[in-house]
Tab-separated table of C-alpha atoms and ligand atoms in Angstrom:
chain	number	residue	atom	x	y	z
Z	1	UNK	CA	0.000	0.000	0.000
Z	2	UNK	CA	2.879	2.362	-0.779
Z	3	UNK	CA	2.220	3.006	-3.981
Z	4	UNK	CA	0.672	6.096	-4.794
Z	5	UNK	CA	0.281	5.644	-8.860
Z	6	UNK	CA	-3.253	6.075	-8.535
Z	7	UNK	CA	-3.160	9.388	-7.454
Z	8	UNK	CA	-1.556	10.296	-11.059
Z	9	UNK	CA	-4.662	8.599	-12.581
Z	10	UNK	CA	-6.675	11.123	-10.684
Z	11	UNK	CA	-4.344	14.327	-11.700
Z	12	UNK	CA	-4.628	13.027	-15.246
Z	13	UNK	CA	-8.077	12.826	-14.921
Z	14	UNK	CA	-8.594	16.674	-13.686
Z	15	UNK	CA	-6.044	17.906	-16.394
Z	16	UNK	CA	-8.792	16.078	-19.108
Z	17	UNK	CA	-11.280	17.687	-17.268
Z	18	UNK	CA	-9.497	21.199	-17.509
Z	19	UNK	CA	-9.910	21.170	-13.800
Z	20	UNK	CA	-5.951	21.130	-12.599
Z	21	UNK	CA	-5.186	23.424	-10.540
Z	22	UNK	CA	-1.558	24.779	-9.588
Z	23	UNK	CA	-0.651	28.544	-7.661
Z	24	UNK	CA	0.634	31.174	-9.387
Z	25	UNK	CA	4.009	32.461	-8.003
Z	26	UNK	CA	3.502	36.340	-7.097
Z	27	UNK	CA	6.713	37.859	-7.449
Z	28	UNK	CA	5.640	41.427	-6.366
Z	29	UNK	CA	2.351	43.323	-6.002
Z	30	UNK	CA	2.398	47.623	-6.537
Z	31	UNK	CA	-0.775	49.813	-6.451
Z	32	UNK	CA	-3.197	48.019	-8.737
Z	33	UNK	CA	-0.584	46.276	-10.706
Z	34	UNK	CA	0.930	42.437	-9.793
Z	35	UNK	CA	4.378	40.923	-11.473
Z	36	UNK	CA	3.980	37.358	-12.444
Z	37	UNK	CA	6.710	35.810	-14.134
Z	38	UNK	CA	8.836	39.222	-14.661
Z	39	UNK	CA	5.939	41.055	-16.161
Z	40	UNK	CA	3.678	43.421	-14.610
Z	41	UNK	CA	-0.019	42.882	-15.021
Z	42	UNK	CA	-3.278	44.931	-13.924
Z	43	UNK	CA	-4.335	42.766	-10.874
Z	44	UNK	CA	-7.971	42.043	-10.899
Z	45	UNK	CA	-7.740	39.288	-8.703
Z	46	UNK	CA	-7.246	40.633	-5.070
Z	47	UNK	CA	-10.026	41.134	-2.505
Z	48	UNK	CA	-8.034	43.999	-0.656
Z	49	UNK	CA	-10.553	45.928	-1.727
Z	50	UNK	CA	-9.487	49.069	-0.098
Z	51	UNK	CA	-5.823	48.463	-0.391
Z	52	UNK	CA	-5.326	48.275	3.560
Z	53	UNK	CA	-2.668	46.018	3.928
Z	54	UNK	CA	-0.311	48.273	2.561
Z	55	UNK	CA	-1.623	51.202	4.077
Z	56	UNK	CA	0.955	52.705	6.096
Z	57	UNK	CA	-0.418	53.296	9.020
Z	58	UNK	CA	-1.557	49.523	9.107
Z	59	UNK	CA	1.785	48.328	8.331
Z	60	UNK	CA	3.137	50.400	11.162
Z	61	UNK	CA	0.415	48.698	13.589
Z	62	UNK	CA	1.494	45.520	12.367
Z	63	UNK	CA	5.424	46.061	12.680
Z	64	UNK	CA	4.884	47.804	16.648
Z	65	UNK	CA	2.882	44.977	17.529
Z	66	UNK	CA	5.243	42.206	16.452
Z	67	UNK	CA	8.449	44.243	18.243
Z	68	UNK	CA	6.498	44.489	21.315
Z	69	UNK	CA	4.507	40.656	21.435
Z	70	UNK	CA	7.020	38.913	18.958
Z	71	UNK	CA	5.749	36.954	15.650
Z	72	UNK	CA	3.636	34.591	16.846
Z	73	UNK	CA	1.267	33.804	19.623
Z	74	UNK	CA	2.573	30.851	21.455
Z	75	UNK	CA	-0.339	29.227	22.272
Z	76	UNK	CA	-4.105	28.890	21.956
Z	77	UNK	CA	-6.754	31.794	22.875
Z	78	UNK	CA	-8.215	29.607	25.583
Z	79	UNK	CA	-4.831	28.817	26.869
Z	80	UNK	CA	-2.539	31.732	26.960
Z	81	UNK	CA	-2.738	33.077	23.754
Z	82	UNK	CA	-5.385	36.002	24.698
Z	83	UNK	CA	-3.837	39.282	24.794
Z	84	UNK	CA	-5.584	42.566	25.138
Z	85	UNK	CA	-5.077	43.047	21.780
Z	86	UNK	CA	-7.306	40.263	21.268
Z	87	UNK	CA	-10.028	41.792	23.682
Z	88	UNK	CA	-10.042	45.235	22.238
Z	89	UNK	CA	-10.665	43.884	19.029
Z	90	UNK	CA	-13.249	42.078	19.328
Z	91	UNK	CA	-14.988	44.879	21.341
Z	92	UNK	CA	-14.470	47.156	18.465
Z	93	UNK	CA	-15.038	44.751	15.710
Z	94	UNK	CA	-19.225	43.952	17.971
Z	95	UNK	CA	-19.632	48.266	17.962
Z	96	UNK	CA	-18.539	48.077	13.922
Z	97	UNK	CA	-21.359	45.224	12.833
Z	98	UNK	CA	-23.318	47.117	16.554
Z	99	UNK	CA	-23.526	43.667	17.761
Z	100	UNK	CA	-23.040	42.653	21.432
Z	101	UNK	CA	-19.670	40.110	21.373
Z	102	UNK	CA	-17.723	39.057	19.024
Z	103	UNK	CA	-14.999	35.932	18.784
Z	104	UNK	CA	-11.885	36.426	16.782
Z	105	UNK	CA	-10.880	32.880	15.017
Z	106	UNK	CA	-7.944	32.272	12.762
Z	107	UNK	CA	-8.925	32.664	9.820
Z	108	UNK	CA	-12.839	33.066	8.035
Z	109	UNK	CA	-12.854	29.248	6.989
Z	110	UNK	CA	-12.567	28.228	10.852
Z	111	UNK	CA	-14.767	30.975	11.920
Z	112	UNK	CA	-17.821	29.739	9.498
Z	113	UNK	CA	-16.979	26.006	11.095
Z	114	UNK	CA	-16.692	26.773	14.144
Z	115	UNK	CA	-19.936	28.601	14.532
Z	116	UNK	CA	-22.123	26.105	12.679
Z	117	UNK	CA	-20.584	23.522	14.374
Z	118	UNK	CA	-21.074	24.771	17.708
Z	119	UNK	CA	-25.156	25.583	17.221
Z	120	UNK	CA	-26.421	23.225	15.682
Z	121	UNK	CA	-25.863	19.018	15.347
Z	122	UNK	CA	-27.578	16.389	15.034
Z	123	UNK	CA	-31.606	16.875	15.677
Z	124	UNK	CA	-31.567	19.809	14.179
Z	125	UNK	CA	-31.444	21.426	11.082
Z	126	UNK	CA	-29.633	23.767	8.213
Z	127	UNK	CA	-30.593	25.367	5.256
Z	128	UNK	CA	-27.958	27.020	2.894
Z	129	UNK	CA	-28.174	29.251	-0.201
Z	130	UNK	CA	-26.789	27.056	-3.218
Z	131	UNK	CA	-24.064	29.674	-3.762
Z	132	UNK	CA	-22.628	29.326	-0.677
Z	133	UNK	CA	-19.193	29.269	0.144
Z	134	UNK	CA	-17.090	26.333	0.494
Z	135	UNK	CA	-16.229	26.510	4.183
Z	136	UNK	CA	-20.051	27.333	4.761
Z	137	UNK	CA	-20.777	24.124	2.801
Z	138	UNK	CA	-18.113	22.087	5.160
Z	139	UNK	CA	-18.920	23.346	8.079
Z	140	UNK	CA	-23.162	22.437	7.551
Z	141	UNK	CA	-21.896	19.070	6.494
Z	142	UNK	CA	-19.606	18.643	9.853
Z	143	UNK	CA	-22.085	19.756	11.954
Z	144	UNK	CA	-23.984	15.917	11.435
Z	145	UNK	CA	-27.490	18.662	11.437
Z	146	UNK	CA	-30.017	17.626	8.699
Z	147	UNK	CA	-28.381	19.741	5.803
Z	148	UNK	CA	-30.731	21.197	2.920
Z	149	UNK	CA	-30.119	23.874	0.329
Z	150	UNK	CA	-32.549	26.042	-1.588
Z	151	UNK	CA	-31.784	27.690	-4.791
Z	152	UNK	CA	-29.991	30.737	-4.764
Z	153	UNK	CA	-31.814	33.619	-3.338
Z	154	UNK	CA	-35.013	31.651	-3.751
Z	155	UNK	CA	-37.176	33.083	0.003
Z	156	UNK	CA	-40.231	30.946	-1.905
Z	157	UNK	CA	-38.700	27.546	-1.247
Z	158	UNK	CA	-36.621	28.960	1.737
Z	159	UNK	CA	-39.838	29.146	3.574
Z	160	UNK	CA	-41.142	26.143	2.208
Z	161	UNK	CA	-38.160	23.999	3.401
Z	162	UNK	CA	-38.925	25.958	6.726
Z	163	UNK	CA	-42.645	25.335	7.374
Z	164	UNK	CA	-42.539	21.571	6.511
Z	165	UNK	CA	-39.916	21.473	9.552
Z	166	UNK	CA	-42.967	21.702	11.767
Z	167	UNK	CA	-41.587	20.473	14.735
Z	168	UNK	CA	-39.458	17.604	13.819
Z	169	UNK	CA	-36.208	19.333	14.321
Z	170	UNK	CA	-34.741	20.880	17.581
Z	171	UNK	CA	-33.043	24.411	16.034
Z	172	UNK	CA	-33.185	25.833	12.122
Z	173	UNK	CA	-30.077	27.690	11.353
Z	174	UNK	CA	-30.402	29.466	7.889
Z	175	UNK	CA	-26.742	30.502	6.507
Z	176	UNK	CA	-26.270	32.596	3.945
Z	177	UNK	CA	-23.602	35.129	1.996
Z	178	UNK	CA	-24.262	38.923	2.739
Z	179	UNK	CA	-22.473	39.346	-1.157
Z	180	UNK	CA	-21.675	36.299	-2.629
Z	181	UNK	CA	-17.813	35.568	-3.295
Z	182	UNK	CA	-17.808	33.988	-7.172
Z	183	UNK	CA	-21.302	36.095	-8.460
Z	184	UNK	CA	-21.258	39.686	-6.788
Z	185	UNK	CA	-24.762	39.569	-5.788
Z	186	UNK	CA	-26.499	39.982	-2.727
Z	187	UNK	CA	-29.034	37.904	-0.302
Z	188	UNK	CA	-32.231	39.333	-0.078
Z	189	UNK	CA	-31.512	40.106	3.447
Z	190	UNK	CA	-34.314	42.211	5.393
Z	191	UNK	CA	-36.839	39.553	3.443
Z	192	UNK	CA	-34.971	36.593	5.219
Z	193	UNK	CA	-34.489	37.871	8.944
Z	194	UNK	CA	-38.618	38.342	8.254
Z	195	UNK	CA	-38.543	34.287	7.190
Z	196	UNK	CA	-36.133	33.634	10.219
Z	197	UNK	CA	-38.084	35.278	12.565
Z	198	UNK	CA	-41.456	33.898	11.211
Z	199	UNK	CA	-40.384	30.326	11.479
Z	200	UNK	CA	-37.975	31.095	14.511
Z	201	UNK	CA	-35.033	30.561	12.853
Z	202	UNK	CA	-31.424	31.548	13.490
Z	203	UNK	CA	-29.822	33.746	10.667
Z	204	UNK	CA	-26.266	33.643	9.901
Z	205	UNK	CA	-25.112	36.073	7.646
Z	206	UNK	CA	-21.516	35.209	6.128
Z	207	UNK	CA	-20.482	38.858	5.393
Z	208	UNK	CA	-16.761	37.935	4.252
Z	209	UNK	CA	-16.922	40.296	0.920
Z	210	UNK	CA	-19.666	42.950	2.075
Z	211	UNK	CA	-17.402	43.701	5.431
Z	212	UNK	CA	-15.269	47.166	4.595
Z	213	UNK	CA	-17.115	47.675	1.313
Z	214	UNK	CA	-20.918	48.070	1.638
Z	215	UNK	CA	-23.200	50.236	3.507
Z	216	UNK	CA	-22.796	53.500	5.486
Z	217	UNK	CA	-19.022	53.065	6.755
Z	218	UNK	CA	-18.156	50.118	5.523
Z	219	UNK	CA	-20.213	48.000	7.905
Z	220	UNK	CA	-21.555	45.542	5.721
Z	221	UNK	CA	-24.463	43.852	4.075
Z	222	UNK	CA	-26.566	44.442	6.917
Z	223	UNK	CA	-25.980	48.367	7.374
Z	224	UNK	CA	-26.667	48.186	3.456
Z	225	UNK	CA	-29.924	46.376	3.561
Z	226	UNK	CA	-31.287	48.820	6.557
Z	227	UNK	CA	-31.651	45.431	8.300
Z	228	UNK	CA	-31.145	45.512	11.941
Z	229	UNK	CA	-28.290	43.081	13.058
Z	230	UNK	CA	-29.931	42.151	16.800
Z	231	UNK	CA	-30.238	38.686	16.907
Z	232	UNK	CA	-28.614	38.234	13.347
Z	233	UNK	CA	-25.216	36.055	13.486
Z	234	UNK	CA	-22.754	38.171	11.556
Z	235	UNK	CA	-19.733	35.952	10.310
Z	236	UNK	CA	-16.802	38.052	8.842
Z	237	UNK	CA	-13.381	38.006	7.699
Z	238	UNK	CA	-10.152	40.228	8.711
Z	239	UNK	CA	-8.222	39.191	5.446
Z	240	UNK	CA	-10.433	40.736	2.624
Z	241	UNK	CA	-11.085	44.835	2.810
Z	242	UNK	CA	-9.671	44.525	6.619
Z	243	UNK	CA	-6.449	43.754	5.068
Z	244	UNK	CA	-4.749	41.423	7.431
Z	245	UNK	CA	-5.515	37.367	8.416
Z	246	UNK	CA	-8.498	36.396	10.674
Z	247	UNK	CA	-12.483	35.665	10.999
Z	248	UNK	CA	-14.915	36.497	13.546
Z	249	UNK	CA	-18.459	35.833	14.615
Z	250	UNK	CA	-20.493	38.873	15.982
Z	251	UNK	CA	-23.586	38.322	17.809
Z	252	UNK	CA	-25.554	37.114	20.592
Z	253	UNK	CA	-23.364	37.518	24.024
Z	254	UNK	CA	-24.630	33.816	24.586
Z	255	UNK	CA	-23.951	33.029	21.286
Z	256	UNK	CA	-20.617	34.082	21.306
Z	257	UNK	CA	-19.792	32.507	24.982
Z	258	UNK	CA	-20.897	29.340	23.780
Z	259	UNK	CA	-18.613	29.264	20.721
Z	260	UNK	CA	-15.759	30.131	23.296
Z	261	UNK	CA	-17.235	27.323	24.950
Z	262	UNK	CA	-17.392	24.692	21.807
Z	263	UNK	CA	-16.122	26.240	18.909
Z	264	UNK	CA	-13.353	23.433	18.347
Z	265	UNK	CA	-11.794	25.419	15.262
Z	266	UNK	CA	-11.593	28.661	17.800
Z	267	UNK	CA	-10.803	26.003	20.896
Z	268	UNK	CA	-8.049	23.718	19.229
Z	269	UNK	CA	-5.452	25.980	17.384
Z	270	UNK	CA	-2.899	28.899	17.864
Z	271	UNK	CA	-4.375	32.477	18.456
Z	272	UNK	CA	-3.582	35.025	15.827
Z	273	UNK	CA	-0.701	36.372	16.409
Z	274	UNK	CA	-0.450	40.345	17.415
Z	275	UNK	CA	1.161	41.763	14.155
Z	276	UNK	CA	-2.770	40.588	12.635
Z	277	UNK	CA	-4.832	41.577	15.230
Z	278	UNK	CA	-3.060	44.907	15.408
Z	279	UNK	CA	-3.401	45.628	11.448
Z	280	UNK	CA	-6.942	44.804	11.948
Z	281	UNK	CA	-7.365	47.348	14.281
Z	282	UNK	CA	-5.757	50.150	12.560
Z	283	UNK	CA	-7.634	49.281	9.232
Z	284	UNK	CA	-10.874	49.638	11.366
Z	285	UNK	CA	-9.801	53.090	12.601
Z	286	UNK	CA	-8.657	53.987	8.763
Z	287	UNK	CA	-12.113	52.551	7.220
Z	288	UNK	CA	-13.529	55.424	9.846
Z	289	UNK	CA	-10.712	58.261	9.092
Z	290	UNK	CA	-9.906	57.871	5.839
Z	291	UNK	CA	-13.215	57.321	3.250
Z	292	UNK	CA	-11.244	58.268	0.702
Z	293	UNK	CA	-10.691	54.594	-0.102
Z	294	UNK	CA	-14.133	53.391	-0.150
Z	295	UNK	CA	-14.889	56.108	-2.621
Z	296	UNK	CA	-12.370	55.214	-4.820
Z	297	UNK	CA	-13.210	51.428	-4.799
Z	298	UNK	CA	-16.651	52.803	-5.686
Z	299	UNK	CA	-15.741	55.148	-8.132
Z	300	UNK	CA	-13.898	52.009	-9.757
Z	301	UNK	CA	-16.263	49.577	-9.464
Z	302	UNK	CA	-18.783	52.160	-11.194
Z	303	UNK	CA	-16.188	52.800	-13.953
Z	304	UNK	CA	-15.091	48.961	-14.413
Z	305	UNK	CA	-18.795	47.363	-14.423
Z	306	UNK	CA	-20.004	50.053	-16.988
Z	307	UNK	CA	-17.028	50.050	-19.532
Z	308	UNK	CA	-17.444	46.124	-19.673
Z	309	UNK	CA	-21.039	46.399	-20.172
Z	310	UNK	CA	-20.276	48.679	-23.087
Z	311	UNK	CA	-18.325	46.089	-24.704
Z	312	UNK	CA	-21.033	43.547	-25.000
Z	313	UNK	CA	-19.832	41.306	-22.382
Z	314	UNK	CA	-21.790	39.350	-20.202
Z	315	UNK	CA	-21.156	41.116	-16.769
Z	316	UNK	CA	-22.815	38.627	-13.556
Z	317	UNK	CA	-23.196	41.345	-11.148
Z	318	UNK	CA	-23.967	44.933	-10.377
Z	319	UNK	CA	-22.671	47.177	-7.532
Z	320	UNK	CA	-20.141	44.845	-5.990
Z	321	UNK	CA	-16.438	44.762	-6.217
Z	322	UNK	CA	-16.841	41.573	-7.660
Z	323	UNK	CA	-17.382	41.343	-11.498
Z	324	UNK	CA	-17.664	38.027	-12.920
Z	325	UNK	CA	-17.447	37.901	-16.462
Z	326	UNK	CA	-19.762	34.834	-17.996
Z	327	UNK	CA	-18.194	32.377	-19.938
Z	328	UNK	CA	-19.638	28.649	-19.322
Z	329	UNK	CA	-17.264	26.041	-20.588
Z	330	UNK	CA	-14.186	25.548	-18.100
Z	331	UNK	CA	-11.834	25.409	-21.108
Z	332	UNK	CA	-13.059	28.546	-22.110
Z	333	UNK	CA	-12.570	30.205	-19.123
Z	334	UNK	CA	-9.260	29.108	-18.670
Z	335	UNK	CA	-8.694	29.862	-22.395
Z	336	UNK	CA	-9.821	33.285	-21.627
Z	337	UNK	CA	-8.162	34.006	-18.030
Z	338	UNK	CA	-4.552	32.864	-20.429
Z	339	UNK	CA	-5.622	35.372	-22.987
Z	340	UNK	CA	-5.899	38.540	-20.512
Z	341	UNK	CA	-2.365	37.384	-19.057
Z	342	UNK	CA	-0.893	37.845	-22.186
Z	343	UNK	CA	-2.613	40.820	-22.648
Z	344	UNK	CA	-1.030	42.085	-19.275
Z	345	UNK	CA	-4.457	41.688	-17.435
Z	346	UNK	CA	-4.668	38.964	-14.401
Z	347	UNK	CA	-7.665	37.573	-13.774
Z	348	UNK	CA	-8.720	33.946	-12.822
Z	349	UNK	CA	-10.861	31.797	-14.702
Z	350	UNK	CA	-13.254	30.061	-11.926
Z	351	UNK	CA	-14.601	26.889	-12.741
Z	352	UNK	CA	-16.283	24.334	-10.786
Z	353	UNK	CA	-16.772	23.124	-7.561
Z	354	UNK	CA	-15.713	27.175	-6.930
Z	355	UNK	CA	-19.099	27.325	-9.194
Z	356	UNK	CA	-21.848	25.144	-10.435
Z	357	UNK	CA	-20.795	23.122	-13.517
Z	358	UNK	CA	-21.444	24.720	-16.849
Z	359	UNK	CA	-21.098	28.239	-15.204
Z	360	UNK	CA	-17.027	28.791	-15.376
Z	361	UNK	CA	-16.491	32.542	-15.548
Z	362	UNK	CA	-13.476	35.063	-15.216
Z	363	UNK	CA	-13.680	36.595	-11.946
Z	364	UNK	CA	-12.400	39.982	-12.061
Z	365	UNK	CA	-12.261	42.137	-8.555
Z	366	UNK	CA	-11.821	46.033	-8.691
Z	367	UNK	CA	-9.758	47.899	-5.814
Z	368	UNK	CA	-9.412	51.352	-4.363
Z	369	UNK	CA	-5.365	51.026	-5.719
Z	370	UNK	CA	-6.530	50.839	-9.213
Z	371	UNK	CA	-5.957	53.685	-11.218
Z	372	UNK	CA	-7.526	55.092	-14.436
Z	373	UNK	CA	-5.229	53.880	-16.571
Z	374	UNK	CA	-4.742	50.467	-15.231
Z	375	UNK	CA	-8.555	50.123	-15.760
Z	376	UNK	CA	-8.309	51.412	-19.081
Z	377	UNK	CA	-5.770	49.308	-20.305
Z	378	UNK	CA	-7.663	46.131	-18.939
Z	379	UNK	CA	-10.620	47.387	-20.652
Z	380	UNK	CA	-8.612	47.070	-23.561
Z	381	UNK	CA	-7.700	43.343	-23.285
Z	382	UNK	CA	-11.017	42.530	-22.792
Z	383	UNK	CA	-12.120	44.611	-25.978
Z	384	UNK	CA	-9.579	42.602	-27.851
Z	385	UNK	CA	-10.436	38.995	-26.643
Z	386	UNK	CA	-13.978	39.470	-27.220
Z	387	UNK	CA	-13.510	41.167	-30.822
Z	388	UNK	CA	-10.980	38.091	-31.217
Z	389	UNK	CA	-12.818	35.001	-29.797
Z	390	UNK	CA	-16.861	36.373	-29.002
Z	391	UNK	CA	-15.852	34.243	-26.324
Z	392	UNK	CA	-17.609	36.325	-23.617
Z	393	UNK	CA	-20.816	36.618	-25.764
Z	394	UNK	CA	-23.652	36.931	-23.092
X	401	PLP	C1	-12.844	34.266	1.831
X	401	PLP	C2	-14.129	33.746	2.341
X	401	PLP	C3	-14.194	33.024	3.534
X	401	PLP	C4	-12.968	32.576	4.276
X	401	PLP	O1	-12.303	33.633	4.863
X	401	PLP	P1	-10.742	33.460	5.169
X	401	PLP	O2	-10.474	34.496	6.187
X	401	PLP	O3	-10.036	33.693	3.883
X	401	PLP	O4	-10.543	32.072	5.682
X	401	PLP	C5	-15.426	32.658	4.017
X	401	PLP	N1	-16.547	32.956	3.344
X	401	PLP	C6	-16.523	33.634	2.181
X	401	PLP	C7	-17.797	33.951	1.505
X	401	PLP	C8	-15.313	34.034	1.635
X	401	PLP	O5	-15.284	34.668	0.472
């Protein structure tokens, strides 16, 4: 049983499939512009969507912290890993999404499994949105509740899936993206914390791309929905707009004691270390200071979604830094994403399981660092591909 020739099988098998996947090697990153193999490209494939983690004053934050705490944390949260760094930012991050608590985890991934882990099980159930990310996904299917999905956005069959509950299961969790991560679209959100509360059902809202970017301050999908967050669990991610590494869950106070309690992905692993928790701090204090960068990313994302709509292509999504380009096949995404590079534009083709099969796309992300010109010139490489190839037809 030491042979491991089947495994090539399988990698053949994805290559035939078109569904290999290997990292590209960043060699540098400047303003709105990334060097891959010795050439610069226009980057349209970060979700620093405000360009905070090379603000200065959140590298600064980051550097003081690590000369005072040292690089890494030493230990777990629950252990001796806690430092008042930890504390204040979770009491700042609960007044941002103006919840009660909040719990810091690692990273987003172990945030989203922790929490659904830790409130629901078996006996009960949850419901997901399609769309939903991967670690979403994982952590319904860990959680051994009764796991069901209704089509995206669909509130019809949400509540349907709801009222045939009846009383059969212990707890309902509904989970759900504020602005989903591959399509740029949003949950209809005030319309399901009605359904939630109507079928008492808890709402968790995985806010991972809406967090920095939408509504008044940055505060999210929420704040943007004029939906208010009390009772709502608000998942969210340091590592996007925030510009650093880290999730958290803001809610409930006995929500969030009880993940400190259980949360296993919170409970079993090495707290962030200071040099993260103190860039997320700073960019929190920026997002409030400075709005210059959310109304650049705007400005951007106004200028990028309307100059590829005047080309014809098939844009997925409106008002989001997120603008997936339709393409369908995965070859032709890929085929696509390798056309842009050469044409000095980086953007990923997505195919699936990122996204359901038949709907591979090139995901292309605006940021507050991009400039006129960088926009202009991706513009261009689009222009060309889809004179060259109508590959983008809609
Ligand atoms: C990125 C992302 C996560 C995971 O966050 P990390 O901090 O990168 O682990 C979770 N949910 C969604 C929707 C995401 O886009």
């Amino acid at each position: 049983m030491t042979d491991f020739g089947e495994l090539a099988g399988e990698l053949e098998t994805l290559k035939a499939q078109g569904l290999y996947r290997f990292c590209r090697r960043v060699e540098e990153t400047r303003g709105g512009r990334i060097r891959l193999e010795g050439r610069w490209h226009v980057h349209l494939a970060s979700n620093n969507y405000l360009g905070l983690s090379v603000h200065p004053r959140v590298v600064a934050a980051a550097n003081e912290a690590t000369e005072r705490f040292g690089t890494g944390a030493g230990s777990a949260r629950l252990i001796g890993g806690t430092l008042s760094l930890h504390e204040a930012l979770e009491e700042e991050l609960a007044a941002f999404k103006q919840a009660e608590a909040c719990l810091v985890f690692p990273t987003g991934y172990m945030a989203n499994l922790g929490t659904v882990t830790a409130l629901v099980g078996p006996g009960d159930l949850v419901i997901g949105d399609e769309l939903n990310h991967a670690s979403l996904v994982d952590a319904c299917r860990l959680s051994r509740a009764i796991f069901r999905i209704f089509p995206h956005r669909d509130l019809q069959r949400l509540s349907e899936a709801l009222e045939k509950r009846g009383s059969r299961y212990r707890r309902a969790l509904i989970v759900t993206e504020g602005l989903f991560s591959m399509d740029g679209d949003q949950s209809p959100l005030a319309e399901m914390a009605q359904i939630a509360r109507r079928f008492e059902a808890w709402l968790l809202v995985d806010d991972a791309h809406g967090t920095g970017v939408l509504g008044e301050g940055g505060r999210g999908s929420l704040a943007q929905s004029g939906v208010s967050p009390e009772g709502i669990l608000q998942m969210g991610t340091l590592s996007k707009a925030l510009g650093s590494l880290g999730g958290f869950l803001a809610g409930p106070r006995e929500v969030i004691e009880i993940l400190r309690n259980r949360a296993r992905s919170f409970i079993y692993t090495t707290a962030l270390p200071a040099s993260c928790v103190a860039a997320a701090r700073e960019a929190l204090r920026v997002l409030q200071e400075e709005p210059v960068w959310r109304e650049r990313l705007w400005e951007n994302i106004r200028f990028w979604t309307e100059g590829l709509r005047r080309l014809g292509v098939r844009v997925l999504s409106q008002g989001s830094p997120i603008v997936p380009v339709w393409v369908g096949s995965n070859e032709g995404a890929m085929a696509a994403a390798q056309a842009l590079l050469e044409a000095g534009v980086f953007a990923p083709g997505i195919r699936p399981p990122t996204v359901p099969t038949g709907s591979a796309r090139v995901r292309t992300s605006v940021t507050a660092m991009h400039s006129r010109e960088d926009l202009e010139l991706a513009l261009a490489a689009f222009e060309h591909l889809f004179q060259r190839g109508k590959a983008l037809v809609g």
